[in-house]
């Protein structure tokens, strides 16, 4: 049976095109499973997984938990806000204590970039990065590119604009790696202050004018302004951001061409995206969420159970 080239999913940067193709093929099977009346398979029956979240999450956390339960894994959930981290326990002590309870895999979200990479050097269990600070969010990029593949049949050659707060976005970085590995053309767009200087090194185009970005692309992946990560002001006000970079129906109608709108969530309605676009037929936002479960089932299955046949 084919297997991944890695023992952990820490980011998209360190996996191969072949890994992504294998994850997509496996997700195709699990997408069919989760649309059956009985959405469960016994594939990870003997595996225990801990979802360890040091940062808030709705989609990623629930999606991983559902994916694990649909694979019949045993699941425990850890939230730092109600844990002994508050009493000063270190990350490594926390994880080692969880693993001592015979946990096999760790799914972790942490505010520090590199936290899952650090863990991978100190523990034996498989680790899946569910978002590490401004660094990477690999399963989000996999579900995003999988959703493009589902809609267009391929990611190869597609023109994708990632629009918004690129500077603070782990989704942008992971998407750029995934899209480039799959052969897409990628543009980033946002105010100059929210475009990191290094971004050109990743082989993407940079555009400051959102109208030009929308004219260029077939798919726009719109990102949230991450005020919680901004220590200084990068633009005068959210109102001003919405005027210059907010995407609304009038802007989309002027394009006179089909376009697909994506968003990783949570949406700040009326800031980066208006409801008349977010809730329109052009948007595939809830398809992305649905695909997230199948993608996470595939990643968990491939990392945890190379020995167990699909059933
Ligand atoms: N897309 C995403 O990571 O959403 P959550 O923060 O709700 O998990």
GROMACS .gro file of C-alpha atoms and ligand atoms in nm:
model
  319
    1UNK     CA    1   0.000   0.000   0.000
    2UNK     CA    2   0.121   0.355  -0.079
    3UNK     CA    3   0.235   0.561   0.218
    4UNK     CA    4   0.329   0.919   0.301
    5UNK     CA    5   0.694   1.031   0.296
    6UNK     CA    6   0.655   1.176   0.650
    7UNK     CA    7   0.560   1.049   0.998
    8UNK     CA    8   0.410   1.383   1.102
    9UNK     CA    9   0.211   1.645   0.912
   10UNK     CA   10   0.395   1.957   1.028
   11UNK     CA   11   0.346   2.167   0.715
   12UNK     CA   12   0.299   2.156   0.339
   13UNK     CA   13   0.655   2.278   0.281
   14UNK     CA   14   0.804   1.942   0.380
   15UNK     CA   15   0.564   1.708   0.198
   16UNK     CA   16   0.576   1.606  -0.169
   17UNK     CA   17   0.334   1.635  -0.460
   18UNK     CA   18   0.301   1.255  -0.435
   19UNK     CA   19   0.196   1.288  -0.070
   20UNK     CA   20  -0.071   1.543  -0.163
   21UNK     CA   21  -0.203   1.322  -0.445
   22UNK     CA   22  -0.221   1.024  -0.205
   23UNK     CA   23  -0.406   1.233   0.057
   24UNK     CA   24  -0.654   1.348  -0.212
   25UNK     CA   25  -0.715   0.992  -0.341
   26UNK     CA   26  -0.772   0.871   0.015
   27UNK     CA   27  -1.001   1.169   0.086
   28UNK     CA   28  -1.207   1.077  -0.224
   29UNK     CA   29  -1.282   0.744  -0.058
   30UNK     CA   30  -1.363   0.901   0.280
   31UNK     CA   31  -1.583   1.168   0.120
   32UNK     CA   32  -1.796   0.885  -0.016
   33UNK     CA   33  -1.801   0.726   0.334
   34UNK     CA   34  -1.920   1.043   0.511
   35UNK     CA   35  -2.206   1.077   0.266
   36UNK     CA   36  -2.335   0.726   0.344
   37UNK     CA   37  -2.626   0.681   0.588
   38UNK     CA   38  -2.374   0.511   0.822
   39UNK     CA   39  -2.078   0.747   0.817
   40UNK     CA   40  -1.837   0.534   1.017
   41UNK     CA   41  -1.559   0.288   0.931
   42UNK     CA   42  -1.349   0.082   1.177
   43UNK     CA   43  -1.013   0.185   1.025
   44UNK     CA   44  -0.859   0.343   1.341
   45UNK     CA   45  -1.041   0.131   1.599
   46UNK     CA   46  -0.730   0.067   1.811
   47UNK     CA   47  -0.589   0.421   1.790
   48UNK     CA   48  -0.628   0.695   2.053
   49UNK     CA   49  -0.593   1.056   1.942
   50UNK     CA   50  -0.561   1.372   2.154
   51UNK     CA   51  -0.675   1.705   2.010
   52UNK     CA   52  -0.459   1.956   2.193
   53UNK     CA   53  -0.570   2.313   2.131
   54UNK     CA   54  -0.379   2.605   2.283
   55UNK     CA   55  -0.571   2.852   2.061
   56UNK     CA   56  -0.939   2.901   1.980
   57UNK     CA   57  -1.093   2.702   1.696
   58UNK     CA   58  -1.436   2.603   1.567
   59UNK     CA   59  -1.387   2.439   1.227
   60UNK     CA   60  -1.051   2.267   1.267
   61UNK     CA   61  -1.120   2.125   1.610
   62UNK     CA   62  -1.467   1.990   1.532
   63UNK     CA   63  -1.355   1.867   1.192
   64UNK     CA   64  -1.066   1.667   1.342
   65UNK     CA   65  -1.291   1.528   1.615
   66UNK     CA   66  -1.555   1.419   1.363
   67UNK     CA   67  -1.287   1.273   1.135
   68UNK     CA   68  -1.143   1.073   1.426
   69UNK     CA   69  -1.484   0.948   1.539
   70UNK     CA   70  -1.582   0.849   1.186
   71UNK     CA   71  -1.264   0.642   1.170
   72UNK     CA   72  -1.363   0.480   1.505
   73UNK     CA   73  -1.060   0.619   1.692
   74UNK     CA   74  -1.082   0.692   2.065
   75UNK     CA   75  -1.067   1.070   2.114
   76UNK     CA   76  -0.967   1.299   2.400
   77UNK     CA   77  -0.984   1.678   2.381
   78UNK     CA   78  -0.755   1.919   2.560
   79UNK     CA   79  -0.813   2.292   2.587
   80UNK     CA   80  -0.532   2.499   2.739
   81UNK     CA   81  -0.771   2.747   2.899
   82UNK     CA   82  -0.908   2.481   3.136
   83UNK     CA   83  -0.583   2.287   3.186
   84UNK     CA   84  -0.278   2.278   3.415
   85UNK     CA   85  -0.092   2.492   3.157
   86UNK     CA   86  -0.253   2.772   3.360
   87UNK     CA   87  -0.048   2.647   3.660
   88UNK     CA   88   0.278   2.677   3.466
   89UNK     CA   89   0.319   2.330   3.312
   90UNK     CA   90   0.544   2.328   3.002
   91UNK     CA   91   0.431   2.220   2.656
   92UNK     CA   92   0.657   1.913   2.663
   93UNK     CA   93   0.543   1.806   3.011
   94UNK     CA   94   0.180   1.851   2.907
   95UNK     CA   95   0.221   1.638   2.594
   96UNK     CA   96   0.431   1.371   2.769
   97UNK     CA   97   0.160   1.337   3.036
   98UNK     CA   98  -0.107   1.297   2.768
   99UNK     CA   99   0.108   1.036   2.589
  100UNK     CA  100   0.164   0.848   2.917
  101UNK     CA  101  -0.210   0.772   2.907
  102UNK     CA  102  -0.139   0.560   2.595
  103UNK     CA  103  -0.235   0.821   2.336
  104UNK     CA  104  -0.102   0.739   1.986
  105UNK     CA  105  -0.140   1.065   1.794
  106UNK     CA  106  -0.143   1.436   1.874
  107UNK     CA  107  -0.336   1.697   1.676
  108UNK     CA  108  -0.210   2.033   1.800
  109UNK     CA  109  -0.293   2.399   1.748
  110UNK     CA  110  -0.051   2.641   1.913
  111UNK     CA  111   0.012   3.014   1.890
  112UNK     CA  112   0.391   2.968   1.860
  113UNK     CA  113   0.526   2.908   1.508
  114UNK     CA  114   0.731   2.587   1.514
  115UNK     CA  115   0.569   2.438   1.827
  116UNK     CA  116   0.473   2.111   1.649
  117UNK     CA  117   0.821   2.088   1.490
  118UNK     CA  118   0.975   2.122   1.838
  119UNK     CA  119   0.747   1.846   1.970
  120UNK     CA  120   0.829   1.615   1.680
  121UNK     CA  121   1.193   1.615   1.791
  122UNK     CA  122   1.107   1.511   2.146
  123UNK     CA  123   0.819   1.263   2.127
  124UNK     CA  124   0.750   0.939   1.939
  125UNK     CA  125   0.378   0.984   1.858
  126UNK     CA  126   0.258   1.115   1.518
  127UNK     CA  127   0.188   1.489   1.525
  128UNK     CA  128  -0.051   1.681   1.303
  129UNK     CA  129  -0.015   2.058   1.297
  130UNK     CA  130  -0.363   2.213   1.326
  131UNK     CA  131  -0.216   2.564   1.291
  132UNK     CA  132   0.102   2.704   1.450
  133UNK     CA  133   0.092   3.081   1.491
  134UNK     CA  134   0.156   3.263   1.165
  135UNK     CA  135   0.353   2.968   1.023
  136UNK     CA  136   0.145   2.686   0.864
  137UNK     CA  137  -0.203   2.532   0.865
  138UNK     CA  138  -0.147   2.226   0.644
  139UNK     CA  139  -0.488   2.058   0.663
  140UNK     CA  140  -0.656   2.389   0.571
  141UNK     CA  141  -0.440   2.414   0.256
  142UNK     CA  142  -0.513   2.050   0.172
  143UNK     CA  143  -0.889   2.099   0.206
  144UNK     CA  144  -0.871   2.425   0.008
  145UNK     CA  145  -0.678   2.272  -0.282
  146UNK     CA  146  -0.894   1.957  -0.266
  147UNK     CA  147  -1.202   2.181  -0.301
  148UNK     CA  148  -1.048   2.348  -0.609
  149UNK     CA  149  -0.971   2.004  -0.756
  150UNK     CA  150  -1.328   1.895  -0.683
  151UNK     CA  151  -1.476   2.199  -0.860
  152UNK     CA  152  -1.241   2.218  -1.161
  153UNK     CA  153  -1.113   1.859  -1.190
  154UNK     CA  154  -0.755   1.979  -1.141
  155UNK     CA  155  -0.552   2.245  -0.960
  156UNK     CA  156  -0.286   2.248  -1.234
  157UNK     CA  157  -0.283   2.577  -1.427
  158UNK     CA  158  -0.555   2.741  -1.218
  159UNK     CA  159  -0.510   3.110  -1.132
  160UNK     CA  160  -0.563   3.159  -0.759
  161UNK     CA  161  -0.552   3.496  -0.580
  162UNK     CA  162  -0.510   3.493  -0.202
  163UNK     CA  163  -0.653   3.824  -0.083
  164UNK     CA  164  -0.625   3.991   0.257
  165UNK     CA  165  -0.395   3.976   0.559
  166UNK     CA  166  -0.111   3.775   0.407
  167UNK     CA  167   0.136   3.891   0.673
  168UNK     CA  168  -0.034   3.712   0.963
  169UNK     CA  169  -0.181   3.417   0.774
  170UNK     CA  170  -0.067   3.057   0.817
  171UNK     CA  171  -0.345   2.969   0.569
  172UNK     CA  172  -0.178   3.186   0.302
  173UNK     CA  173   0.164   3.025   0.350
  174UNK     CA  174   0.035   2.666   0.346
  175UNK     CA  175  -0.191   2.742   0.048
  176UNK     CA  176   0.098   2.891  -0.148
  177UNK     CA  177   0.309   2.577  -0.091
  178UNK     CA  178   0.020   2.345  -0.181
  179UNK     CA  179  -0.095   2.542  -0.487
  180UNK     CA  180   0.261   2.570  -0.625
  181UNK     CA  181   0.327   2.196  -0.571
  182UNK     CA  182   0.004   2.121  -0.759
  183UNK     CA  183   0.095   2.350  -1.051
  184UNK     CA  184  -0.136   2.649  -0.992
  185UNK     CA  185  -0.044   3.012  -1.061
  186UNK     CA  186  -0.065   3.211  -0.737
  187UNK     CA  187  -0.109   3.581  -0.666
  188UNK     CA  188  -0.127   3.748  -0.326
  189UNK     CA  189  -0.317   4.074  -0.285
  190UNK     CA  190  -0.362   4.314   0.004
  191UNK     CA  191  -0.237   4.645   0.140
  192UNK     CA  192   0.140   4.679   0.106
  193UNK     CA  193   0.172   4.676   0.485
  194UNK     CA  194   0.015   4.329   0.501
  195UNK     CA  195   0.234   4.168   0.232
  196UNK     CA  196   0.552   4.019   0.383
  197UNK     CA  197   0.878   4.112   0.206
  198UNK     CA  198   0.981   3.746   0.161
  199UNK     CA  199   0.665   3.648  -0.027
  200UNK     CA  200   0.819   3.693  -0.376
  201UNK     CA  201   1.071   3.420  -0.287
  202UNK     CA  202   0.780   3.172  -0.283
  203UNK     CA  203   0.718   3.227  -0.656
  204UNK     CA  204   0.394   3.424  -0.630
  205UNK     CA  205   0.278   3.743  -0.802
  206UNK     CA  206   0.202   4.043  -0.581
  207UNK     CA  207  -0.088   4.282  -0.654
  208UNK     CA  208  -0.202   4.571  -0.435
  209UNK     CA  209  -0.523   4.646  -0.630
  210UNK     CA  210  -0.804   4.404  -0.543
  211UNK     CA  211  -0.994   4.478  -0.867
  212UNK     CA  212  -0.691   4.375  -1.075
  213UNK     CA  213  -0.645   4.063  -0.862
  214UNK     CA  214  -1.008   3.963  -0.918
  215UNK     CA  215  -0.977   4.031  -1.292
  216UNK     CA  216  -0.669   3.806  -1.309
  217UNK     CA  217  -0.788   3.507  -1.106
  218UNK     CA  218  -1.037   3.224  -1.150
  219UNK     CA  219  -1.045   3.156  -0.777
  220UNK     CA  220  -1.019   3.410  -0.494
  221UNK     CA  221  -0.931   3.278  -0.148
  222UNK     CA  222  -1.028   3.565   0.082
  223UNK     CA  223  -0.860   3.591   0.423
  224UNK     CA  224  -0.966   3.746   0.749
  225UNK     CA  225  -0.791   4.048   0.894
  226UNK     CA  226  -0.624   3.893   1.200
  227UNK     CA  227  -0.646   4.182   1.447
  228UNK     CA  228  -0.553   3.948   1.733
  229UNK     CA  229  -0.205   3.901   1.580
  230UNK     CA  230  -0.146   4.268   1.492
  231UNK     CA  231   0.062   4.457   1.748
  232UNK     CA  232   0.055   4.779   1.543
  233UNK     CA  233  -0.192   4.938   1.300
  234UNK     CA  234  -0.136   4.822   0.940
  235UNK     CA  235  -0.424   5.030   0.794
  236UNK     CA  236  -0.628   5.321   0.931
  237UNK     CA  237  -0.953   5.138   1.016
  238UNK     CA  238  -1.162   4.830   0.934
  239UNK     CA  239  -1.406   5.063   0.755
  240UNK     CA  240  -1.129   5.184   0.527
  241UNK     CA  241  -1.009   4.825   0.471
  242UNK     CA  242  -1.364   4.724   0.371
  243UNK     CA  243  -1.383   5.015   0.123
  244UNK     CA  244  -1.053   4.934  -0.051
  245UNK     CA  245  -1.024   4.554  -0.011
  246UNK     CA  246  -1.370   4.429   0.087
  247UNK     CA  247  -1.528   4.202  -0.174
  248UNK     CA  248  -1.893   4.267  -0.254
  249UNK     CA  249  -2.145   4.171  -0.523
  250UNK     CA  250  -2.101   4.495  -0.721
  251UNK     CA  251  -1.728   4.420  -0.757
  252UNK     CA  252  -1.796   4.059  -0.863
  253UNK     CA  253  -2.072   4.157  -1.111
  254UNK     CA  254  -1.837   4.404  -1.285
  255UNK     CA  255  -1.598   4.118  -1.367
  256UNK     CA  256  -1.837   3.968  -1.622
  257UNK     CA  257  -1.684   3.623  -1.576
  258UNK     CA  258  -1.735   3.327  -1.344
  259UNK     CA  259  -1.526   3.332  -1.028
  260UNK     CA  260  -1.504   3.102  -0.728
  261UNK     CA  261  -1.488   3.259  -0.383
  262UNK     CA  262  -1.324   3.073  -0.096
  263UNK     CA  263  -1.269   3.164   0.267
  264UNK     CA  264  -1.111   2.951   0.542
  265UNK     CA  265  -1.336   3.104   0.811
  266UNK     CA  266  -1.416   3.260   1.042
  267UNK     CA  267  -1.554   3.535   0.813
  268UNK     CA  268  -1.565   3.896   0.925
  269UNK     CA  269  -1.881   3.977   0.730
  270UNK     CA  270  -1.878   4.331   0.594
  271UNK     CA  271  -1.500   4.361   0.630
  272UNK     CA  272  -1.313   4.131   0.387
  273UNK     CA  273  -1.629   3.974   0.244
  274UNK     CA  274  -1.991   4.091   0.218
  275UNK     CA  275  -2.281   3.854   0.280
  276UNK     CA  276  -2.403   3.908  -0.079
  277UNK     CA  277  -2.088   3.725  -0.194
  278UNK     CA  278  -2.027   3.489   0.102
  279UNK     CA  279  -2.377   3.346   0.067
  280UNK     CA  280  -2.387   3.350  -0.316
  281UNK     CA  281  -2.351   3.061  -0.560
  282UNK     CA  282  -1.997   3.179  -0.637
  283UNK     CA  283  -1.887   3.085  -0.283
  284UNK     CA  284  -1.778   2.730  -0.195
  285UNK     CA  285  -1.707   2.810   0.169
  286UNK     CA  286  -1.928   2.537   0.321
  287UNK     CA  287  -1.800   2.283   0.067
  288UNK     CA  288  -1.452   2.361   0.200
  289UNK     CA  289  -1.576   2.282   0.551
  290UNK     CA  290  -1.737   1.955   0.436
  291UNK     CA  291  -1.419   1.853   0.255
  292UNK     CA  292  -1.219   1.928   0.570
  293UNK     CA  293  -1.358   1.618   0.739
  294UNK     CA  294  -1.266   1.389   0.447
  295UNK     CA  295  -0.917   1.543   0.418
  296UNK     CA  296  -0.854   1.505   0.792
  297UNK     CA  297  -0.978   1.144   0.784
  298UNK     CA  298  -0.729   1.081   0.504
  299UNK     CA  299  -0.438   1.242   0.688
  300UNK     CA  300  -0.516   1.062   1.015
  301UNK     CA  301  -0.563   0.730   0.838
  302UNK     CA  302  -0.242   0.757   0.634
  303UNK     CA  303  -0.030   0.862   0.932
  304UNK     CA  304  -0.176   0.617   1.182
  305UNK     CA  305  -0.260   0.299   1.005
  306UNK     CA  306  -0.047   0.203   0.713
  307UNK     CA  307  -0.105  -0.157   0.823
  308UNK     CA  308  -0.486  -0.138   0.836
  309UNK     CA  309  -0.672  -0.190   0.506
  310UNK     CA  310  -0.947   0.058   0.413
  311UNK     CA  311  -1.286  -0.085   0.504
  312LIG     N1  312  -1.014   2.775   0.927
  312LIG     C1  313  -0.989   2.761   1.059
  312LIG     O1  314  -0.878   2.725   1.099
  312LIG     O2  315  -1.093   2.789   1.142
  312LIG     P1  316  -1.091   2.770   1.300
  312LIG     O3  317  -0.995   2.871   1.356
  312LIG     O4  318  -1.232   2.792   1.345
  312LIG     O5  319  -1.042   2.631   1.327
   0.00000   0.00000   0.00000
